[in-house]
PDB file of C-alpha atoms in Angstrom:
ATOM      1  CA  PRO X   1     335.062  -5.576  -4.162  1.00  0.00           C
ATOM      2  CA  GLN X   2     334.476  -4.244  -0.708  1.00  0.00           C
ATOM      3  CA  PRO X   3     330.893  -5.228   1.133  1.00  0.00           C
ATOM      4  CA  LEU X   4     328.278  -2.416   1.310  1.00  0.00           C
ATOM      5  CA  SER X   5     327.843  -1.142   4.592  1.00  0.00           C
ATOM      6  CA  PRO X   6     324.932  -1.055   6.646  1.00  0.00           C
ATOM      7  CA  SER X   7     324.016   2.514   5.830  1.00  0.00           C
ATOM      8  CA  ALA X   8     324.561   2.181   2.060  1.00  0.00           C
ATOM      9  CA  LEU X   9     322.356  -1.076   2.004  1.00  0.00           C
ATOM     10  CA  GLY X  10     319.686   1.149   3.677  1.00  0.00           C
ATOM     11  CA  VAL X  11     319.809   3.711   0.782  1.00  0.00           C
ATOM     12  CA  LEU X  12     319.856   1.049  -1.890  1.00  0.00           C
ATOM     13  CA  ALA X  13     316.361  -0.753  -0.166  1.00  0.00           C
ATOM     14  CA  MET X  14     315.012   2.871   0.257  1.00  0.00           C
ATOM     15  CA  ALA X  15     315.640   3.684  -3.445  1.00  0.00           C
ATOM     16  CA  GLU X  16     314.325   0.317  -4.427  1.00  0.00           C
ATOM     17  CA  LEU X  17     310.754   0.669  -2.151  1.00  0.00           C
ATOM     18  CA  LEU X  18     310.418   4.299  -3.785  1.00  0.00           C
ATOM     19  CA  GLY X  19     310.760   3.141  -7.403  1.00  0.00           C
ATOM     20  CA  SER X  20     308.431   0.245  -6.533  1.00  0.00           C
ATOM     21  CA  LEU X  21     306.099   3.081  -5.424  1.00  0.00           C
ATOM     22  CA  PHE X  22     306.293   5.354  -8.121  1.00  0.00           C
ATOM     23  CA  ARG X  23     306.808   2.810 -11.028  1.00  0.00           C
ATOM     24  CA  LEU X  24     303.943   3.237 -13.329  1.00  0.00           C
ATOM     25  CA  PRO X  25     301.868  -0.199 -13.771  1.00  0.00           C
ATOM     26  CA  THR X  26     302.252  -1.896 -16.998  1.00  0.00           C
ATOM     27  CA  ALA X  27     299.306  -1.368 -19.784  1.00  0.00           C
ATOM     28  CA  THR X  28     297.033  -4.159 -20.258  1.00  0.00           C
ATOM     29  CA  THR X  29     294.835  -4.883 -23.370  1.00  0.00           C
ATOM     30  CA  LYS X  30     291.237  -5.300 -22.836  1.00  0.00           C
ATOM     31  CA  SER X  31     289.188  -7.883 -24.551  1.00  0.00           C
ATOM     32  CA  GLY X  32     285.765  -9.442 -24.946  1.00  0.00           C
ATOM     33  CA  VAL X  33     284.475 -12.854 -26.113  1.00  0.00           C
ATOM     34  CA  GLY X  34     282.906 -12.043 -29.294  1.00  0.00           C
ATOM     35  CA  LEU X  35     279.142 -12.326 -28.355  1.00  0.00           C
ATOM     36  CA  LYS X  36     276.267  -9.554 -28.763  1.00  0.00           C
ATOM     37  CA  LEU X  37     273.271  -9.644 -26.477  1.00  0.00           C
ATOM     38  CA  ASN X  38     270.131  -8.255 -26.727  1.00  0.00           C
ATOM     39  CA  SER X  39     268.274  -6.704 -23.729  1.00  0.00           C
ATOM     40  CA  LYS X  40     267.173 -10.019 -22.705  1.00  0.00           C
ATOM     41  CA  LEU X  41     271.015 -11.190 -22.852  1.00  0.00           C
ATOM     42  CA  GLU X  42     270.113 -13.704 -25.671  1.00  0.00           C
ATOM     43  CA  VAL X  43     272.949 -14.088 -28.120  1.00  0.00           C
ATOM     44  CA  THR X  44     272.060 -12.162 -31.401  1.00  0.00           C
ATOM     45  CA  GLU X  45     275.443 -12.808 -32.733  1.00  0.00           C
ATOM     46  CA  VAL X  46     278.699 -14.730 -32.334  1.00  0.00           C
ATOM     47  CA  VAL X  47     281.634 -12.838 -33.814  1.00  0.00           C
ATOM     48  CA  LYS X  48     283.351 -14.987 -36.364  1.00  0.00           C
ATOM     49  CA  GLY X  49     286.841 -15.841 -35.256  1.00  0.00           C
ATOM     50  CA  GLY X  50     286.187 -14.594 -31.630  1.00  0.00           C
ATOM     51  CA  PRO X  51     286.603 -16.997 -28.521  1.00  0.00           C
ATOM     52  CA  ALA X  52     282.729 -17.589 -28.640  1.00  0.00           C
ATOM     53  CA  ASP X  53     283.071 -18.762 -32.083  1.00  0.00           C
ATOM     54  CA  PHE X  54     285.677 -20.963 -31.631  1.00  0.00           C
ATOM     55  CA  ALA X  55     283.764 -22.643 -28.768  1.00  0.00           C
ATOM     56  CA  GLY X  56     281.707 -24.079 -31.395  1.00  0.00           C
ATOM     57  CA  VAL X  57     278.713 -24.758 -29.063  1.00  0.00           C
ATOM     58  CA  ILE X  58     277.046 -21.145 -28.930  1.00  0.00           C
ATOM     59  CA  ASP X  59     273.916 -20.538 -31.200  1.00  0.00           C
ATOM     60  CA  LEU X  60     271.766 -17.667 -31.388  1.00  0.00           C
ATOM     61  CA  GLY X  61     268.914 -17.524 -29.128  1.00  0.00           C
ATOM     62  CA  ASP X  62     271.204 -18.723 -26.206  1.00  0.00           C
ATOM     63  CA  GLN X  63     270.647 -16.810 -22.959  1.00  0.00           C
ATOM     64  CA  LEU X  64     273.424 -15.639 -20.912  1.00  0.00           C
ATOM     65  CA  LEU X  65     272.706 -16.852 -17.134  1.00  0.00           C
ATOM     66  CA  SER X  66     275.795 -15.839 -15.386  1.00  0.00           C
ATOM     67  CA  VAL X  67     279.452 -14.431 -15.802  1.00  0.00           C
ATOM     68  CA  GLY X  68     282.519 -15.621 -13.438  1.00  0.00           C
ATOM     69  CA  GLY X  69     279.884 -17.452 -11.120  1.00  0.00           C
ATOM     70  CA  GLU X  70     277.882 -14.161 -10.883  1.00  0.00           C
ATOM     71  CA  SER X  71     274.125 -14.227 -11.859  1.00  0.00           C
ATOM     72  CA  VAL X  72     273.293 -11.874 -14.562  1.00  0.00           C
ATOM     73  CA  VAL X  73     269.596 -12.767 -14.761  1.00  0.00           C
ATOM     74  CA  GLY X  74     267.438  -9.533 -15.225  1.00  0.00           C
ATOM     75  CA  ASN X  75     270.293  -7.104 -16.054  1.00  0.00           C
ATOM     76  CA  LYS X  76     270.961  -5.115 -19.346  1.00  0.00           C
ATOM     77  CA  PRO X  77     274.090  -5.825 -21.596  1.00  0.00           C
ATOM     78  CA  GLY X  78     275.485  -2.368 -20.372  1.00  0.00           C
ATOM     79  CA  ASP X  79     275.168  -3.720 -16.780  1.00  0.00           C
ATOM     80  CA  ILE X  80     277.205  -6.403 -17.207  1.00  0.00           C
ATOM     81  CA  SER X  81     280.086  -5.460 -19.656  1.00  0.00           C
ATOM     82  CA  HIS X  82     282.563  -5.098 -16.928  1.00  0.00           C
ATOM     83  CA  LEU X  83     282.061  -8.559 -15.926  1.00  0.00           C
ATOM     84  CA  ILE X  84     282.555  -9.942 -19.708  1.00  0.00           C
ATOM     85  CA  ILE X  85     285.481  -7.449 -20.616  1.00  0.00           C
ATOM     86  CA  GLY X  86     288.764  -7.738 -18.757  1.00  0.00           C
ATOM     87  CA  ASP X  87     292.575  -8.441 -19.595  1.00  0.00           C
ATOM     88  CA  GLU X  88     293.430 -10.113 -22.789  1.00  0.00           C
ATOM     89  CA  GLY X  89     294.355 -14.073 -22.285  1.00  0.00           C
ATOM     90  CA  THR X  90     292.493 -14.129 -19.125  1.00  0.00           C
ATOM     91  CA  ALA X  91     289.390 -16.828 -18.698  1.00  0.00           C
ATOM     92  CA  CYS X  92     285.733 -15.621 -18.837  1.00  0.00           C
ATOM     93  CA  ASN X  93     283.715 -18.497 -17.519  1.00  0.00           C
ATOM     94  CA  ILE X  94     279.908 -18.226 -18.256  1.00  0.00           C
ATOM     95  CA  VAL X  95     276.728 -20.276 -18.310  1.00  0.00           C
ATOM     96  CA  LEU X  96     274.386 -20.531 -20.961  1.00  0.00           C
ATOM     97  CA  LYS X  97     270.698 -21.458 -21.268  1.00  0.00           C
ATOM     98  CA  LYS X  98     270.257 -23.278 -24.555  1.00  0.00           C
ATOM     99  CA  ALA X  99     266.956 -23.544 -26.279  1.00  0.00           C
ATOM    100  CA  SER X 100     266.267 -27.032 -24.758  1.00  0.00           C
ATOM    101  CA  GLY X 101     266.513 -25.529 -21.577  1.00  0.00           C
ATOM    102  CA  ILE X 102     269.896 -27.197 -20.604  1.00  0.00           C
ATOM    103  CA  LYS X 103     272.573 -25.044 -18.853  1.00  0.00           C
ATOM    104  CA  LEU X 104     275.956 -24.974 -20.531  1.00  0.00           C
ATOM    105  CA  PRO X 105     278.982 -23.910 -18.447  1.00  0.00           C
ATOM    106  CA  ILE X 106     281.552 -22.436 -21.125  1.00  0.00           C
ATOM    107  CA  LYS X 107     285.052 -21.457 -20.425  1.00  0.00           C
ATOM    108  CA  LEU X 108     286.471 -18.565 -22.863  1.00  0.00           C
ATOM    109  CA  ILE X 109     289.570 -16.921 -23.323  1.00  0.00           C
ATOM    110  CA  ARG X 110     289.304 -13.082 -23.584  1.00  0.00           C
ATOM    111  CA  GLY X 111     290.890 -12.004 -26.844  1.00  0.00           C
ATOM    112  CA  ALA X 112     292.171 -15.501 -27.853  1.00  0.00           C
ATOM    113  CA  LYS X 113     292.754 -16.036 -31.521  1.00  0.00           C
ATOM    114  CA  PRO X 114     291.430 -19.620 -31.711  1.00  0.00           C
ATOM    115  CA  PRO X 115     293.496 -22.131 -33.588  1.00  0.00           C
ATOM    116  CA  ALA X 116     291.835 -23.183 -37.027  1.00  0.00           C
ATOM    117  CA  GLY X 117     289.068 -25.580 -37.380  1.00  0.00           C
ATOM    118  CA  VAL X 118     287.793 -27.559 -40.241  1.00  0.00           C
ATOM    119  CA  GLY X 119     284.386 -25.703 -40.233  1.00  0.00           C
ATOM    120  CA  MET X 120     281.798 -28.350 -38.999  1.00  0.00           C
ATOM    121  CA  LYS X 121     279.204 -27.944 -36.490  1.00  0.00           C
ATOM    122  CA  LEU X 122     278.710 -31.068 -33.940  1.00  0.00           C
ATOM    123  CA  GLN X 123     276.164 -31.936 -31.373  1.00  0.00           C
ATOM    124  CA  ARG X 124     275.188 -34.676 -29.437  1.00  0.00           C
ATOM    125  CA  ASN X 125     272.390 -36.588 -31.082  1.00  0.00           C
ATOM    126  CA  ASN X 126     269.796 -38.653 -29.092  1.00  0.00           C
ATOM    127  CA  ASP X 127     272.236 -41.528 -28.603  1.00  0.00           C
ATOM    128  CA  GLY X 128     274.967 -38.912 -27.204  1.00  0.00           C
ATOM    129  CA  GLU X 129     277.125 -39.419 -30.424  1.00  0.00           C
ATOM    130  CA  LEU X 130     278.412 -36.617 -32.068  1.00  0.00           C
ATOM    131  CA  GLU X 131     276.636 -35.818 -35.384  1.00  0.00           C
ATOM    132  CA  VAL X 132     277.610 -33.491 -37.957  1.00  0.00           C
ATOM    133  CA  MET X 133     274.698 -30.784 -37.925  1.00  0.00           C
ATOM    134  CA  GLY X 134     276.397 -28.267 -40.550  1.00  0.00           C
ATOM    135  CA  LEU X 135     279.319 -27.371 -42.819  1.00  0.00           C
ATOM    136  CA  GLN X 136     280.835 -24.274 -43.528  1.00  0.00           C
ATOM    137  CA  PRO X 137     280.894 -23.730 -47.288  1.00  0.00           C
ATOM    138  CA  GLY X 138     284.680 -24.024 -48.527  1.00  0.00           C
ATOM    139  CA  GLY X 139     286.080 -25.394 -45.408  1.00  0.00           C
ATOM    140  CA  GLY X 140     288.266 -28.527 -44.600  1.00  0.00           C
ATOM    141  CA  ALA X 141     285.139 -30.628 -43.444  1.00  0.00           C
ATOM    142  CA  GLU X 142     283.104 -29.982 -46.533  1.00  0.00           C
ATOM    143  CA  GLU X 143     286.275 -30.144 -48.959  1.00  0.00           C
ATOM    144  CA  GLY X 144     287.531 -33.325 -47.439  1.00  0.00           C
ATOM    145  CA  GLY X 145     284.243 -35.181 -47.797  1.00  0.00           C
ATOM    146  CA  ILE X 146     282.499 -34.800 -44.648  1.00  0.00           C
ATOM    147  CA  LYS X 147     278.509 -35.028 -44.721  1.00  0.00           C
ATOM    148  CA  VAL X 148     275.770 -33.670 -42.803  1.00  0.00           C
ATOM    149  CA  GLY X 149     274.524 -36.512 -40.667  1.00  0.00           C
ATOM    150  CA  ASP X 150     277.495 -38.165 -40.410  1.00  0.00           C
ATOM    151  CA  VAL X 151     278.786 -39.376 -36.702  1.00  0.00           C
ATOM    152  CA  LEU X 152     282.174 -38.498 -35.506  1.00  0.00           C
ATOM    153  CA  GLU X 153     284.026 -41.828 -34.240  1.00  0.00           C
ATOM    154  CA  LYS X 154     287.585 -40.909 -34.239  1.00  0.00           C
ATOM    155  CA  ILE X 155     289.918 -38.136 -34.454  1.00  0.00           C
ATOM    156  CA  ASP X 156     293.647 -38.887 -35.048  1.00  0.00           C
ATOM    157  CA  GLY X 157     293.179 -42.275 -34.001  1.00  0.00           C
ATOM    158  CA  GLU X 158     291.473 -41.673 -30.702  1.00  0.00           C
ATOM    159  CA  ASN X 159     287.826 -42.773 -30.191  1.00  0.00           C
ATOM    160  CA  VAL X 160     285.487 -40.140 -29.280  1.00  0.00           C
ATOM    161  CA  MET X 161     282.316 -41.710 -28.848  1.00  0.00           C
ATOM    162  CA  GLY X 162     280.717 -40.617 -25.674  1.00  0.00           C
ATOM    163  CA  LYS X 163     282.705 -37.295 -25.509  1.00  0.00           C
ATOM    164  CA  THR X 164     281.331 -33.819 -25.542  1.00  0.00           C
ATOM    165  CA  VAL X 165     281.632 -31.316 -28.133  1.00  0.00           C
ATOM    166  CA  ARG X 166     283.640 -29.086 -25.644  1.00  0.00           C
ATOM    167  CA  ASP X 167     286.290 -32.054 -25.347  1.00  0.00           C
ATOM    168  CA  THR X 168     286.385 -32.749 -28.898  1.00  0.00           C
ATOM    169  CA  VAL X 169     286.701 -29.114 -30.447  1.00  0.00           C
ATOM    170  CA  PRO X 170     290.508 -28.732 -29.154  1.00  0.00           C
ATOM    171  CA  MET X 171     291.455 -32.095 -30.535  1.00  0.00           C
ATOM    172  CA  ILE X 172     289.980 -30.881 -34.132  1.00  0.00           C
ATOM    173  CA  ALA X 173     291.434 -27.653 -33.691  1.00  0.00           C
ATOM    174  CA  GLY X 174     295.384 -26.817 -34.769  1.00  0.00           C
ATOM    175  CA  GLU X 175     297.862 -24.932 -36.789  1.00  0.00           C
ATOM    176  CA  ALA X 176     296.191 -23.584 -40.120  1.00  0.00           C
ATOM    177  CA  GLY X 177     297.165 -25.838 -43.044  1.00  0.00           C
ATOM    178  CA  THR X 178     297.752 -29.045 -41.034  1.00  0.00           C
ATOM    179  CA  VAL X 179     295.672 -32.025 -41.396  1.00  0.00           C
ATOM    180  CA  VAL X 180     293.553 -34.004 -38.692  1.00  0.00           C
ATOM    181  CA  LYS X 181     292.336 -37.269 -39.784  1.00  0.00           C
ATOM    182  CA  THR X 182     288.796 -38.390 -38.891  1.00  0.00           C
ATOM    183  CA  THR X 183     286.943 -41.549 -38.839  1.00  0.00           C
ATOM    184  CA  VAL X 184     282.809 -41.049 -39.379  1.00  0.00           C
ATOM    185  CA  LEU X 185     280.232 -43.321 -39.400  1.00  0.00           C
ATOM    186  CA  ARG X 186     277.745 -42.754 -42.429  1.00  0.00           C
ATOM    187  CA  GLY X 187     274.168 -43.928 -42.871  1.00  0.00           C
ATOM    188  CA  LEU X 188     271.923 -46.272 -41.590  1.00  0.00           C
ATOM    189  CA  GLY X 189     274.431 -48.970 -42.380  1.00  0.00           C
ATOM    190  CA  ARG X 190     277.052 -47.028 -40.070  1.00  0.00           C
ATOM    191  CA  GLU X 191     279.568 -47.297 -43.250  1.00  0.00           C
ATOM    192  CA  ARG X 192     282.893 -46.421 -41.514  1.00  0.00           C
ATOM    193  CA  VAL X 193     284.711 -43.782 -43.670  1.00  0.00           C
ATOM    194  CA  GLU X 194     288.270 -42.298 -42.947  1.00  0.00           C
ATOM    195  CA  LEU X 195     288.610 -38.704 -44.223  1.00  0.00           C
ATOM    196  CA  SER X 196     291.750 -36.317 -43.723  1.00  0.00           C
ATOM    197  CA  LEU X 197     290.550 -32.808 -43.182  1.00  0.00           C
ATOM    198  CA  ARG X 198     292.785 -29.556 -43.697  1.00  0.00           C
ATOM    199  CA  ARG X 199     292.411 -26.944 -40.846  1.00  0.00           C
ATOM    200  CA  GLY X 200     291.952 -23.550 -41.944  1.00  0.00           C
ATOM    201  CA  SER X 201     290.253 -20.100 -40.865  1.00  0.00           C
ATOM    202  CA  ALA X 202     286.635 -18.868 -42.109  1.00  0.00           C
ATOM    203  CA  GLN X 203     288.753 -16.501 -44.217  1.00  0.00           C
ATOM    204  CA  ASP X 204     290.615 -19.339 -45.749  1.00  0.00           C
ATOM    205  CA  ALA X 205     286.978 -20.842 -46.723  1.00  0.00           C
ATOM    206  CA  GLU X 206     285.791 -18.016 -48.079  1.00  0.00           C
ATOM    207  CA  GLU X 207     289.035 -17.215 -50.186  1.00  0.00           C
ATOM    208  CA  ARG X 208     288.603 -20.721 -51.223  1.00  0.00           C
ATOM    209  CA  ILE X 209     285.061 -20.276 -52.153  1.00  0.00           C
ATOM    210  CA  LYS X 210     286.185 -17.105 -54.059  1.00  0.00           C
ATOM    211  CA  LYS X 211     288.823 -18.646 -56.078  1.00  0.00           C
ATOM    212  CA  LYS X 212     286.449 -21.744 -57.171  1.00  0.00           C
ATOM    213  CA  ALA X 213     283.929 -19.195 -58.369  1.00  0.00           C
ATOM    214  CA  GLU X 214     286.681 -17.196 -60.526  1.00  0.00           C
ATOM    215  CA  GLU X 215     287.800 -20.650 -61.774  1.00  0.00           C
ATOM    216  CA  GLU X 216     284.484 -21.861 -62.863  1.00  0.00           C
ATOM    217  CA  ALA X 217     283.587 -18.487 -64.402  1.00  0.00           C
ATOM    218  CA  ARG X 218     286.937 -18.440 -66.456  1.00  0.00           C
ATOM    219  CA  ILE X 219     286.373 -22.020 -67.674  1.00  0.00           C
ATOM    220  CA  LYS X 220     282.506 -21.275 -68.460  1.00  0.00           C
ATOM    221  CA  ALA X 221     283.966 -18.018 -70.489  1.00  0.00           C
ATOM    222  CA  GLU X 222     286.386 -20.121 -72.445  1.00  0.00           C
ATOM    223  CA  GLU X 223     283.743 -22.633 -73.401  1.00  0.00           C
ATOM    224  CA  GLU X 224     281.411 -20.037 -74.314  1.00  0.00           C
ATOM    225  CA  ALA X 225     284.312 -18.168 -76.481  1.00  0.00           C
ATOM    226  CA  LYS X 226     284.929 -21.579 -78.107  1.00  0.00           C
ATOM    227  CA  ARG X 227     281.466 -22.169 -78.900  1.00  0.00           C
ATOM    228  CA  LYS X 228     280.934 -18.837 -80.441  1.00  0.00           C
ATOM    229  CA  ALA X 229     284.123 -19.197 -82.374  1.00  0.00           C
ATOM    230  CA  GLU X 230     282.807 -22.640 -83.685  1.00  0.00           C
ATOM    231  CA  GLU X 231     279.621 -21.208 -84.663  1.00  0.00           C
ATOM    232  CA  GLU X 232     281.132 -18.448 -86.563  1.00  0.00           C
ATOM    233  CA  ALA X 233     283.234 -20.879 -88.202  1.00  0.00           C
ATOM    234  CA  ARG X 234     280.566 -23.047 -89.269  1.00  0.00           C
ATOM    235  CA  LEU X 235     278.675 -19.998 -90.568  1.00  0.00           C
ATOM    236  CA  LYS X 236     281.441 -18.959 -92.690  1.00  0.00           C
ATOM    237  CA  ALA X 237     281.945 -22.113 -94.069  1.00  0.00           C
ATOM    238  CA  GLU X 238     278.282 -22.603 -95.018  1.00  0.00           C
ATOM    239  CA  ALA X 239     278.560 -18.881 -96.647  1.00  0.00           C
ATOM    240  CA  GLU X 240     281.560 -19.825 -98.839  1.00  0.00           C
ATOM    241  CA  ALA X 241     279.744 -23.211 -99.696  1.00  0.00           C
ATOM    242  CA  LYS X 242     276.942 -21.344-100.854  1.00  0.00           C
ATOM    243  CA  LYS X 243     278.780 -18.750-102.835  1.00  0.00           C
ATOM    244  CA  LYS X 244     280.755 -21.362-104.368  1.00  0.00           C
ATOM    245  CA  ALA X 245     277.455 -23.243-105.393  1.00  0.00           C
ATOM    246  CA  GLU X 246     276.235 -19.982-107.193  1.00  0.00           C
ATOM    247  CA  GLU X 247     279.228 -19.618-109.020  1.00  0.00           C
TER     248      GLU X 247
END
């Protein structure tokens, strides 16, 4: 092919420039982080399945101090919404003040759909260990045998003693239905217990509880029907025996 003349190249360059000037920007989805705040910027709700929920360290009553390095103290929720809401997939760096007075920096990804967890709440105890403080009913941790008060020692063979909750949560989370192997220390005797926990969402846990309740109701109904049938058979047999004796 013949090379383009300088004039033709100039026309193409101008066309490309005009195209870039008049091209419409690509629409982006705006998202938040799944937190509801009151007038004092205290957390009143952590939306289930949202980025804040996935962080696993945000509690009701925590106070928001800054967003993206900018202090928000003294503001109202409506005044800072533009700092929290942003393009989906971008980072929202916040600092919370816990009830204990500790200031906790947290990195949240706007609109992120978190990997599945196992439904246990961890907190560092006075010895700096990761202690299980709560379990989600029907969650993988409860179903797998974890108990409140257990101290998490290993995750998939890696020692987590001395690690923070923020360091540990990503190690536990993963694809729903997969298994994470844990080692916990239990009781005053520090008994070492190895447990396999199945990852799942909060919805999975709720569905598991629902199915369990339905199964228990079915078994109870069957037992009641059996008892009633046996009672009717007994009464019928007694009636027949009485009639025969009278004859």
